[in-house]
Tab-separated table of N, CA and C in Angstrom:
chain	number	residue	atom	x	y	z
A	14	UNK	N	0.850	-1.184	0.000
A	14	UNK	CA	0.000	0.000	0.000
A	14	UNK	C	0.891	1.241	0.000
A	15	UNK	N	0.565	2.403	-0.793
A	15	UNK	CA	1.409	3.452	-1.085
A	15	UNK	C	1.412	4.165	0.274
A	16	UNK	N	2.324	5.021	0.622
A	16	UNK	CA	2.299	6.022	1.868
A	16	UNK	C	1.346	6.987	1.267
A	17	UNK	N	0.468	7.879	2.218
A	17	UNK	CA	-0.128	8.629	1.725
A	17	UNK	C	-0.016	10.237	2.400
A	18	UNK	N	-0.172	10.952	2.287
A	18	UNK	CA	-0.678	11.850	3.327
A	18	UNK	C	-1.955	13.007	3.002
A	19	UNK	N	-2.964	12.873	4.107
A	19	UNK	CA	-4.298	13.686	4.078
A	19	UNK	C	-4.425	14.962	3.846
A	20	UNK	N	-4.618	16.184	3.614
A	20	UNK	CA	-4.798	17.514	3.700
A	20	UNK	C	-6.404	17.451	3.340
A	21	UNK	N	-6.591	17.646	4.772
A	21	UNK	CA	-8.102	17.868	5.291
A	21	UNK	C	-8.388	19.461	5.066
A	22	UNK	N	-9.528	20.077	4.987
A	22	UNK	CA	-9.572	21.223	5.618
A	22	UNK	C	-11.528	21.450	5.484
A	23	UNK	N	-11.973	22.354	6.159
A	23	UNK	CA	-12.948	22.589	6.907
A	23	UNK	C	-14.055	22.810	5.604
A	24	UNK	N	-13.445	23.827	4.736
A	24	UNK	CA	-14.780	23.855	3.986
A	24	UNK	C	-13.738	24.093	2.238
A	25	UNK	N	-14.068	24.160	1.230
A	25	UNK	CA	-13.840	25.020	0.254
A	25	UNK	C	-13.267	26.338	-0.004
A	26	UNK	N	-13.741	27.315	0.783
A	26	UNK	CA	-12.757	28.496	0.847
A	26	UNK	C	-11.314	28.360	1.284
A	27	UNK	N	-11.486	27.285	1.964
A	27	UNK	CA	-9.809	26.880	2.746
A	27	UNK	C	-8.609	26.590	1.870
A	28	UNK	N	-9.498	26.132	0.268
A	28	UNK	CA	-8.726	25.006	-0.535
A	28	UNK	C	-7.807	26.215	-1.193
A	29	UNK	N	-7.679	27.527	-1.570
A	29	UNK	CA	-6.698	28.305	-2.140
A	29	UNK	C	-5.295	28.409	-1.173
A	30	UNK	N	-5.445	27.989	0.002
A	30	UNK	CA	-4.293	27.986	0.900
A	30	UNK	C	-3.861	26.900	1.142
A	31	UNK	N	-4.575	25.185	1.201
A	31	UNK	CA	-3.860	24.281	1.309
A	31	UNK	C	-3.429	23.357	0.208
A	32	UNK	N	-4.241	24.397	-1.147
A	32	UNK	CA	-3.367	23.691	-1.937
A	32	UNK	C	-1.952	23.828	-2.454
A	33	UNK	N	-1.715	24.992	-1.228
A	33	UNK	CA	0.083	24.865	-1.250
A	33	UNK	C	0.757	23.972	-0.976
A	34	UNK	N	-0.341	23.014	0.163
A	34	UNK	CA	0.488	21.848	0.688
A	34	UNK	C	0.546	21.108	-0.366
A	35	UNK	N	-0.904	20.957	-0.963
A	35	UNK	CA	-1.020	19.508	-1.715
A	35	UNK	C	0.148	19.864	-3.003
A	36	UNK	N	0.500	21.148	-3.727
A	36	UNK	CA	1.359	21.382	-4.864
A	36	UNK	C	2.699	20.780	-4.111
A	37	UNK	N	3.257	20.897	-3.127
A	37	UNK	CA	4.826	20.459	-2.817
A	37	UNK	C	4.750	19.939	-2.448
A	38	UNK	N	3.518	18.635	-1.759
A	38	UNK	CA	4.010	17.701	-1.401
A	38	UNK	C	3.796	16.883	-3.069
A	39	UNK	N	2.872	17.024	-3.676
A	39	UNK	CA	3.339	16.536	-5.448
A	39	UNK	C	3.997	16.375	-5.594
A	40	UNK	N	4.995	17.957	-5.674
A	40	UNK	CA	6.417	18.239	-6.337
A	40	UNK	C	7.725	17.328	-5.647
A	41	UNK	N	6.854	16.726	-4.450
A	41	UNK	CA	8.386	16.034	-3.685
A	41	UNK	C	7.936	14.864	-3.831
A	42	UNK	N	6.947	14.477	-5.320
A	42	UNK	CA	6.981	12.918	-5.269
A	42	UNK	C	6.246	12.153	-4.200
A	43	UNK	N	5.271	12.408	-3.341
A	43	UNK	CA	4.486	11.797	-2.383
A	43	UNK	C	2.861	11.781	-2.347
A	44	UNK	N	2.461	11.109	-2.621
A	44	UNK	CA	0.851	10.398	-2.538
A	44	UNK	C	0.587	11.376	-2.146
A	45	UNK	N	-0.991	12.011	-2.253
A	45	UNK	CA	-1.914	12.842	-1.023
A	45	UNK	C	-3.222	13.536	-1.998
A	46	UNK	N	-3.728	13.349	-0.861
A	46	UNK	CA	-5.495	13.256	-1.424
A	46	UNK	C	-5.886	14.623	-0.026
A	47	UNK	N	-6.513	15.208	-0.660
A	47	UNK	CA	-7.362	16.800	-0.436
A	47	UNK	C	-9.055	15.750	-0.060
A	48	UNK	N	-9.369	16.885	1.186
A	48	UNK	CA	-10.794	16.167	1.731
A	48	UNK	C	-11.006	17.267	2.507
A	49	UNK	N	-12.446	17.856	2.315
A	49	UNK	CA	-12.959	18.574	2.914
A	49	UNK	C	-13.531	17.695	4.434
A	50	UNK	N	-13.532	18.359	5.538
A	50	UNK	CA	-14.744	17.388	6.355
A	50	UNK	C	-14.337	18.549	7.984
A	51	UNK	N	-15.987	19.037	7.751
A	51	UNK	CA	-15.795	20.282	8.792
A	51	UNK	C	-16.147	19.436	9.917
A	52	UNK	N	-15.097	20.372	10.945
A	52	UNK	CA	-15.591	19.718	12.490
A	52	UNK	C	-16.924	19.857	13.106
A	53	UNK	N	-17.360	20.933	12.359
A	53	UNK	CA	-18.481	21.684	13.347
A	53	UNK	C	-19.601	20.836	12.476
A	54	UNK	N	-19.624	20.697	10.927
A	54	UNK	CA	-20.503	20.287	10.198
A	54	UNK	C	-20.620	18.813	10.008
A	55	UNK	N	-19.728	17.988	9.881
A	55	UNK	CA	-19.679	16.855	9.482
A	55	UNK	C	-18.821	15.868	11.119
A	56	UNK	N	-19.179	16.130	12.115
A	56	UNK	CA	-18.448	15.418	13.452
A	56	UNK	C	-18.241	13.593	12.909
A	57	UNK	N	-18.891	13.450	12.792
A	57	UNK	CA	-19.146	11.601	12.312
A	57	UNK	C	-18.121	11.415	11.460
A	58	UNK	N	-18.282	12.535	10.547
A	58	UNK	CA	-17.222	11.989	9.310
A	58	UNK	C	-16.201	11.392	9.468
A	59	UNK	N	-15.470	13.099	10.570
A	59	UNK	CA	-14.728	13.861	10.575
A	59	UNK	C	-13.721	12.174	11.682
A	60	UNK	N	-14.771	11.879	12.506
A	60	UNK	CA	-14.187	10.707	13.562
A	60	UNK	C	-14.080	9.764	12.789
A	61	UNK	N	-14.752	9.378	11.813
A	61	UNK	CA	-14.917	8.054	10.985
A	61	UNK	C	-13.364	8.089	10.078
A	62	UNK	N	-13.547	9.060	9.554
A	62	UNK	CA	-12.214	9.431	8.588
A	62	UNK	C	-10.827	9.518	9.306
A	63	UNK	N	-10.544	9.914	11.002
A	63	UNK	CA	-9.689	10.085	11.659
A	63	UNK	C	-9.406	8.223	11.982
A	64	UNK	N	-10.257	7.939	12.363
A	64	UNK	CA	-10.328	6.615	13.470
A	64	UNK	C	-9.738	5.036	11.987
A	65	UNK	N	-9.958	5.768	10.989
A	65	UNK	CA	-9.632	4.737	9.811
A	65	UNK	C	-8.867	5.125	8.966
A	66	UNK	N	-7.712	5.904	9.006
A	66	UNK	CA	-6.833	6.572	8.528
A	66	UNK	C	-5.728	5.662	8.453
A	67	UNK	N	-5.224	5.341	9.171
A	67	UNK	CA	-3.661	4.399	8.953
A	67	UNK	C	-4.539	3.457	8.231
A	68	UNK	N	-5.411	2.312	8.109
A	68	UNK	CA	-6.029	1.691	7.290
A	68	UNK	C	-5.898	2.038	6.093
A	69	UNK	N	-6.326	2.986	5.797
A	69	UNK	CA	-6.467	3.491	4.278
A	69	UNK	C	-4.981	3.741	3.682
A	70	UNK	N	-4.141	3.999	4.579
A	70	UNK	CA	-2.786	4.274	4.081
A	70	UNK	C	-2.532	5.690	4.256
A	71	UNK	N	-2.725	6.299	5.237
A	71	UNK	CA	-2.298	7.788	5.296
A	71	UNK	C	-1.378	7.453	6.470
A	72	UNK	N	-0.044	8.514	6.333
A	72	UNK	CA	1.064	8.096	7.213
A	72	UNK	C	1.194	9.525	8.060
A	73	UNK	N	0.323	10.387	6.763
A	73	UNK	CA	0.810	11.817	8.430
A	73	UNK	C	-1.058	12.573	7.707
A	74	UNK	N	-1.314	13.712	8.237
A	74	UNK	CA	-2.074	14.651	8.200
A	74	UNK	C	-1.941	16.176	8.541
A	75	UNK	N	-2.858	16.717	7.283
A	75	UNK	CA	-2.187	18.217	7.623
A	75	UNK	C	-3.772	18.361	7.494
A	76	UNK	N	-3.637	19.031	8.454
A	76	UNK	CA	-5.402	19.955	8.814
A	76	UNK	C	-5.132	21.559	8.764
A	77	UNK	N	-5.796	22.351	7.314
A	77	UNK	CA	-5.618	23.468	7.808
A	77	UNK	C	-7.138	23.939	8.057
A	78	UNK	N	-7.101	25.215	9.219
A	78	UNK	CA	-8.559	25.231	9.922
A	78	UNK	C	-8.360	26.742	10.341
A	79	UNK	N	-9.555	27.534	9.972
A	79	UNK	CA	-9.915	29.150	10.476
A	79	UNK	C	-10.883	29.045	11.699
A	80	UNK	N	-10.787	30.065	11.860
A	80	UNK	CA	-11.606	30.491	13.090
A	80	UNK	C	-10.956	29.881	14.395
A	81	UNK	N	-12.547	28.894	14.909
A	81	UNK	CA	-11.969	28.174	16.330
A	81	UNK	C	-11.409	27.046	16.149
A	82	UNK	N	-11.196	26.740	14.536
A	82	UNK	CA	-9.556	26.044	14.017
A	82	UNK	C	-9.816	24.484	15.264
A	83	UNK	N	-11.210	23.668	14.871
A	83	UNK	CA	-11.075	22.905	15.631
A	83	UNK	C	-10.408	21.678	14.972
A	84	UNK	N	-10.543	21.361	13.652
A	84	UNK	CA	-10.418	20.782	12.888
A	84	UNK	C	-9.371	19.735	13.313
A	85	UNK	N	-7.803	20.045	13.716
A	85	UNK	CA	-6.633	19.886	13.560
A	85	UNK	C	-6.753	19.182	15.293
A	86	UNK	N	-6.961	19.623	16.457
A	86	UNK	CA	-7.091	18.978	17.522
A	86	UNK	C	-8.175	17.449	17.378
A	87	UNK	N	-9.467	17.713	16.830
A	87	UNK	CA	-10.315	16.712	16.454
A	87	UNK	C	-9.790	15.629	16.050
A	88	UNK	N	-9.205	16.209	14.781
A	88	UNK	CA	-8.403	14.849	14.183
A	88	UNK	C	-7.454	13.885	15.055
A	89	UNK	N	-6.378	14.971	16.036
A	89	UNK	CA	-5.640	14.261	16.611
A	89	UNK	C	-6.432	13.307	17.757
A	90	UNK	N	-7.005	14.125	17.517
A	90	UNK	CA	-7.886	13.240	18.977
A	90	UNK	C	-8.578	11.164	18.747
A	91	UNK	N	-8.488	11.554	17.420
A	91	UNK	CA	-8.889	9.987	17.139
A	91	UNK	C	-8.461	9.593	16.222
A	92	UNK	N	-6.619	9.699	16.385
A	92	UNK	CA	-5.936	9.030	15.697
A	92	UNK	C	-4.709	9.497	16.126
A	93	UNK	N	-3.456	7.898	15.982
A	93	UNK	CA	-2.394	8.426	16.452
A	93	UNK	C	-1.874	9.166	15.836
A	94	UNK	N	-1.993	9.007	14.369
A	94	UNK	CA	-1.028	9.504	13.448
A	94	UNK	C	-0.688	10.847	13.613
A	95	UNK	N	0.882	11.715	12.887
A	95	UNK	CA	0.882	12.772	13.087
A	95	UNK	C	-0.314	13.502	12.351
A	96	UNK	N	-0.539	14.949	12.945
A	96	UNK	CA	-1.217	15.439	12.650
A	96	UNK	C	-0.401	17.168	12.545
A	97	UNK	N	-0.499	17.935	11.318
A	97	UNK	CA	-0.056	19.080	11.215
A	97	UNK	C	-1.099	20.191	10.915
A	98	UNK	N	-1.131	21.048	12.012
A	98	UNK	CA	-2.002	22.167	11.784
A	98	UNK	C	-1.735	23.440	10.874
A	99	UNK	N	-2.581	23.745	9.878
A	99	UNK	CA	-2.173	25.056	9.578
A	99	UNK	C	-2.899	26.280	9.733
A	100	UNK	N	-3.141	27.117	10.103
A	100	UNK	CA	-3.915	28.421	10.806
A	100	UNK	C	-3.943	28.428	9.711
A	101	UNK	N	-5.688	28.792	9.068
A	101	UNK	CA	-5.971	29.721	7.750
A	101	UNK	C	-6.176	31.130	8.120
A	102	UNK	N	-6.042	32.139	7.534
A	102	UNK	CA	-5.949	33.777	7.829
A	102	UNK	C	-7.667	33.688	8.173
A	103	UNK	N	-8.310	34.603	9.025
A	103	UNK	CA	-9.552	34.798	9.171
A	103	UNK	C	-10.333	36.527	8.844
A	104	UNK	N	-11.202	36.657	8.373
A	104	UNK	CA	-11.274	37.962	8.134
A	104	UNK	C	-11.481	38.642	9.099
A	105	UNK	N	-11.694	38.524	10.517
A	105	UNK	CA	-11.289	39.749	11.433
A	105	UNK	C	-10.213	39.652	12.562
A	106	UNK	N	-9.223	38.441	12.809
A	106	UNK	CA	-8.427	37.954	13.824
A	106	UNK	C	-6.892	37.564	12.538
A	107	UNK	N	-6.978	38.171	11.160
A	107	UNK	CA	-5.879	37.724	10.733
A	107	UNK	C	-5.374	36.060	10.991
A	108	UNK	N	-5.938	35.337	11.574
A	108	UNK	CA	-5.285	33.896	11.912
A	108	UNK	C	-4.936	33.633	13.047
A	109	UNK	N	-4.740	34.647	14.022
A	109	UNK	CA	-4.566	34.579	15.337
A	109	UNK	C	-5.565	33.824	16.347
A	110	UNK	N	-6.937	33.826	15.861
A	110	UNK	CA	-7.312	32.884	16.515
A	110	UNK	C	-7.093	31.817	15.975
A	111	UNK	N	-6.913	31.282	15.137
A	111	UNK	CA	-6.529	30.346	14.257
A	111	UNK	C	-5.788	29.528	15.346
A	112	UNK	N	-4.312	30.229	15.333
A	112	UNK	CA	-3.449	30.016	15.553
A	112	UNK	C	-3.197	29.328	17.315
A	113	UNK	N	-3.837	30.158	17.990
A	113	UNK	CA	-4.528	29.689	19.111
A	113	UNK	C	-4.693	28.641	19.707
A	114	UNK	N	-5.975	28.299	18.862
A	114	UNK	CA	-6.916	27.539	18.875
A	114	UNK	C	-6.108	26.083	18.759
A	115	UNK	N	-5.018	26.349	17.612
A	115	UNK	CA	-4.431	24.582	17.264
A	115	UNK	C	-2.896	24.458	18.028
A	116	UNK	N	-2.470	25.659	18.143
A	116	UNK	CA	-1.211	25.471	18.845
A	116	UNK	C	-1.888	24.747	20.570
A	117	UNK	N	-2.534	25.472	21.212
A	117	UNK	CA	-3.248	25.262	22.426
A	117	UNK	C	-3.528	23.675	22.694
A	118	UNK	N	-3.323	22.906	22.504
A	118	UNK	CA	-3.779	21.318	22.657
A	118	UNK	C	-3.141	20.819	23.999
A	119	UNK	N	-4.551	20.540	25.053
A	119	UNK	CA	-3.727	19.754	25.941
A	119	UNK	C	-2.879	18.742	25.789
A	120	UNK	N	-2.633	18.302	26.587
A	120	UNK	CA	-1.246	17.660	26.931
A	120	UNK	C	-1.946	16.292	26.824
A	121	UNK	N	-1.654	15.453	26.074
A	121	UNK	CA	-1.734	14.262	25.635
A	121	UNK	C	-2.083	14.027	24.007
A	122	UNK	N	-2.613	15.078	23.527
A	122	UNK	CA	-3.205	15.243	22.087
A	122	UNK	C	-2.608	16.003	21.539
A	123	UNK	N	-0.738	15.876	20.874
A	123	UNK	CA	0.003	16.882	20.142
A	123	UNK	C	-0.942	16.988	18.578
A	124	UNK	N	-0.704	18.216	18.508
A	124	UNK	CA	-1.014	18.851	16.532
A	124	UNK	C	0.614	19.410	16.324
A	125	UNK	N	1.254	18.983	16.071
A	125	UNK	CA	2.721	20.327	15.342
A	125	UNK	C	1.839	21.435	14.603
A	126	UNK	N	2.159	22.438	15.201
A	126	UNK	CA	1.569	23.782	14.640
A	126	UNK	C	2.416	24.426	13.333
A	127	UNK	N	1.978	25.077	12.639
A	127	UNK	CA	2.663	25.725	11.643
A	127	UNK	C	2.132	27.340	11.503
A	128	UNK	N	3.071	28.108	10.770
A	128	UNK	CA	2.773	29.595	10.851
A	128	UNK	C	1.379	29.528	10.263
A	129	UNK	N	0.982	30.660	10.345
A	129	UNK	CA	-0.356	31.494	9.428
A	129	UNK	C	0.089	31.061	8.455
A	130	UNK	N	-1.126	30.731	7.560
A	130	UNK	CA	-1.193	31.042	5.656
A	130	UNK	C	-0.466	30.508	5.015
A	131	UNK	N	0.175	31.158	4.037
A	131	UNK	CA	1.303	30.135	2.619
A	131	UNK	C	2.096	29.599	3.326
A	132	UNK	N	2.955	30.412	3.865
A	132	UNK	CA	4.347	29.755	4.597
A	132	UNK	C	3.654	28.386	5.396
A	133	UNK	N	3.054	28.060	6.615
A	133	UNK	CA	2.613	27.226	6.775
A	133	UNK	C	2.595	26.266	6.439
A	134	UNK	N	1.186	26.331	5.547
A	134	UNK	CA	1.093	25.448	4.245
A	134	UNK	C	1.995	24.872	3.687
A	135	UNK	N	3.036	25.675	3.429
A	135	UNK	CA	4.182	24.742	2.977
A	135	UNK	C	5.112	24.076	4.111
A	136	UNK	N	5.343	25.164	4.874
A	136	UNK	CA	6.177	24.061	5.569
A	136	UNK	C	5.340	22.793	6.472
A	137	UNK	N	4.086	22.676	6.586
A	137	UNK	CA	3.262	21.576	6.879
A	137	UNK	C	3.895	20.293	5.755
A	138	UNK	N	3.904	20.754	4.283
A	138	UNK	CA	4.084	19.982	3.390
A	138	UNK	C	5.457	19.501	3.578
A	139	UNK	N	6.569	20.681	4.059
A	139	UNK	CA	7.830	19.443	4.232
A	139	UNK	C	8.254	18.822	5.658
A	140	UNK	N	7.363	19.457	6.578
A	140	UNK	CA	7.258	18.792	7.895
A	140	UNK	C	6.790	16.868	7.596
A	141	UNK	N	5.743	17.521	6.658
A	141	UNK	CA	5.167	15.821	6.427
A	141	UNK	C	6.346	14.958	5.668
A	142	UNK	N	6.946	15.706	4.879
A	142	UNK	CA	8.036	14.972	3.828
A	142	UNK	C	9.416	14.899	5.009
A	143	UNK	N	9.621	15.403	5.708
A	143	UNK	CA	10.477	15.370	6.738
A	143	UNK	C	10.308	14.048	7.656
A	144	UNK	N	8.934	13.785	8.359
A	144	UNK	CA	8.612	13.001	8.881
A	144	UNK	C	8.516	11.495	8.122
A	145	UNK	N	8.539	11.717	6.629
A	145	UNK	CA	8.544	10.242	5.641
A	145	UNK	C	9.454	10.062	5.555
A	146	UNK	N	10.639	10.778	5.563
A	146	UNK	CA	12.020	10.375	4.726
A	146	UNK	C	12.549	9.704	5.600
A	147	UNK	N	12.417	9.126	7.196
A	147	UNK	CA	12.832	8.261	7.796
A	147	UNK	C	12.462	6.637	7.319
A	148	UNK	N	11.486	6.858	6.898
A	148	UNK	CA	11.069	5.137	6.357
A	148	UNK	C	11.107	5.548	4.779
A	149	UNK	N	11.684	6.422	4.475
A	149	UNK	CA	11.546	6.273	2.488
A	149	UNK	C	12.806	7.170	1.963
A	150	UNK	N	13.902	6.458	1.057
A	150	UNK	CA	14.814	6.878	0.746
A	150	UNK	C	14.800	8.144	-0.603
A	151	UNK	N	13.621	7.371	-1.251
A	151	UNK	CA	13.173	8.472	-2.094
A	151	UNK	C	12.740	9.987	-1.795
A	152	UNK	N	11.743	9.945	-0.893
A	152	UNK	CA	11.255	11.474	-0.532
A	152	UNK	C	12.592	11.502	0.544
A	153	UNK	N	13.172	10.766	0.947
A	153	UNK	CA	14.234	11.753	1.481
A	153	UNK	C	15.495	12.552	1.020
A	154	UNK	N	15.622	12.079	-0.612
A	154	UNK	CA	16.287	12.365	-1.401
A	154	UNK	C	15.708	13.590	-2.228
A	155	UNK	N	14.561	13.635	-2.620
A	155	UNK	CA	13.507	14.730	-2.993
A	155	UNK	C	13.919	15.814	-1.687
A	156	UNK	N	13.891	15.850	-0.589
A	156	UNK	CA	13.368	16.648	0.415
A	156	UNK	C	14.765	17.447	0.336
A	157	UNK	N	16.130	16.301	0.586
A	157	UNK	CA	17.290	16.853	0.479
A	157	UNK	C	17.178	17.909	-1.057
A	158	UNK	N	17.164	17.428	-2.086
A	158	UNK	CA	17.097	18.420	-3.476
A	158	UNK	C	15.960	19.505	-3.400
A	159	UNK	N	15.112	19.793	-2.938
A	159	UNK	CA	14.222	20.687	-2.835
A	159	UNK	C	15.354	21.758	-1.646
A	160	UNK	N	15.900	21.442	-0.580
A	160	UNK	CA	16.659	22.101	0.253
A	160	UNK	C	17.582	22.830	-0.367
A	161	UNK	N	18.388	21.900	-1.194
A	161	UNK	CA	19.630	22.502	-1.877
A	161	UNK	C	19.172	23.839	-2.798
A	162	UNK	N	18.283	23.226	-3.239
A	162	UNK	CA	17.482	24.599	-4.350
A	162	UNK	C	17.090	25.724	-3.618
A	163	UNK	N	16.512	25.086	-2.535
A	163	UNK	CA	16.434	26.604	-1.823
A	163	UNK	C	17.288	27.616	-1.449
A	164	UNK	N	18.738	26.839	-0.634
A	164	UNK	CA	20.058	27.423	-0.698
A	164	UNK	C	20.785	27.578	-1.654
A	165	UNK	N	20.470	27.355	-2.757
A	165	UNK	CA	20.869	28.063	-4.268
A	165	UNK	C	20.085	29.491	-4.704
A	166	UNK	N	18.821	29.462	-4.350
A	166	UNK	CA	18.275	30.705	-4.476
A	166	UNK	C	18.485	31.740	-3.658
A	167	UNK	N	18.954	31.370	-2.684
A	167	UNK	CA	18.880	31.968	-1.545
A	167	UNK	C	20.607	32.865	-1.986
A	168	UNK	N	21.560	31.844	-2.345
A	168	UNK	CA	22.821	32.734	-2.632
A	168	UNK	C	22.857	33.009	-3.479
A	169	UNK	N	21.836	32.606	-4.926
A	169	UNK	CA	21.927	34.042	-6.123
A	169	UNK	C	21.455	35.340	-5.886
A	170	UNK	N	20.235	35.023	-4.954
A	170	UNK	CA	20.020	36.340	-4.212
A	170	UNK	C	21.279	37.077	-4.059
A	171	UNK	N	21.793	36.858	-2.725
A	171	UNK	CA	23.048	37.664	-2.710
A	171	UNK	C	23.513	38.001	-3.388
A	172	UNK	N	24.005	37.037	-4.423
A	172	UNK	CA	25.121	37.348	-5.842
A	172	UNK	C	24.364	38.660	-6.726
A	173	UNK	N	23.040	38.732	-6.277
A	173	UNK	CA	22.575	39.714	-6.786
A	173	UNK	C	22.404	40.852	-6.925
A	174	UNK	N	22.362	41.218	-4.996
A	174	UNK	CA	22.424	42.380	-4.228
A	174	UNK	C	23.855	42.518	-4.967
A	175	UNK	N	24.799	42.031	-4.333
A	175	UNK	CA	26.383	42.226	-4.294
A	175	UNK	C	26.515	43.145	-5.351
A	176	UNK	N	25.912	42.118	-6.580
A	176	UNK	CA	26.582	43.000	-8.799
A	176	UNK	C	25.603	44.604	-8.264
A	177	UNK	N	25.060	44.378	-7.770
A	177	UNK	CA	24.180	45.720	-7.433
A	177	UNK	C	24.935	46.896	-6.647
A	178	UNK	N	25.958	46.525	-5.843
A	178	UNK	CA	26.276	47.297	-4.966
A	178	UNK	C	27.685	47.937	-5.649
């Protein structure tokens, strides 16, 4: 059975921000399937889909969730698997309650939290590819080359400023 990983999120409006996750975790070569299933709207699902997750083949989860951002605790709550939160921006709290809401998890029910918005989103996506590359040589080889590229951009930058100065 393939490794997989989930990117849940609450409703449709959510999907312009986590499909940052779902684009890089693509780009790094790893399974993952997009599923709406609100906490507040769909509770049954939401447990049904948590509680039968390693079954199906999902190895981590990224929940991104606005508001009272229950989404991401829920999940953890009925299932071991990791679970990664991402605060979606909200239109009057900027994400801060967001943010709150999923970092805040008592003590027995971890979520790994991630920033507000894009950044997040992505780094949810290589948190998850981070967490695979211990059992998979491939995405850990992807994860390493996605890094290097970054520290290649990162010093043409410079090389850039520098011809500038």
């Amino acid at each position: 059975m393939e490794t997989k990983v989930a990117v849940v999120m609450g409703s449709k409006s959510d999907w312009p921000l986590m499909q940052e996750s779902v684009n890089l975790l693509k780009e790094l070569g790893i399974s993952v399937e997009a599923k709406i299933i609100s906490a507040h709207r769909m509770p049954d699902e939401l447990s049904s889909f948590a509680k039968q997750a390693r079954q199906k083949g999902y190895a981590v989860i990224i929940a991104g969730a606005g508001g009272a951002a229950h989404l991401p605790g829920m999940l953890a709550a009925n299932t071991a698997l990791p679970v990664i939160g991402v605060p979606v921006p909200s239109k009057h709290l900027q994400g801060m309650d967001s943010l709150l809401s999923i970092v805040q998890m008592p003590a027995g029910i971890p979520v790994a939290t991630m920033a507000i918005g894009k950044a997040g989103a992505k780094n949810a996506a290589l948190y998850a590819a981070s967490i695979l590359s211990d059992r998979d040589p491939i995405i850990l080889q992807a994860l390493e080359g996605y890094r290097k590229q970054a520290s290649e951009a990162a010093i043409a930058s410079q090389e850039e400023i520098d011809a500038d100065i």
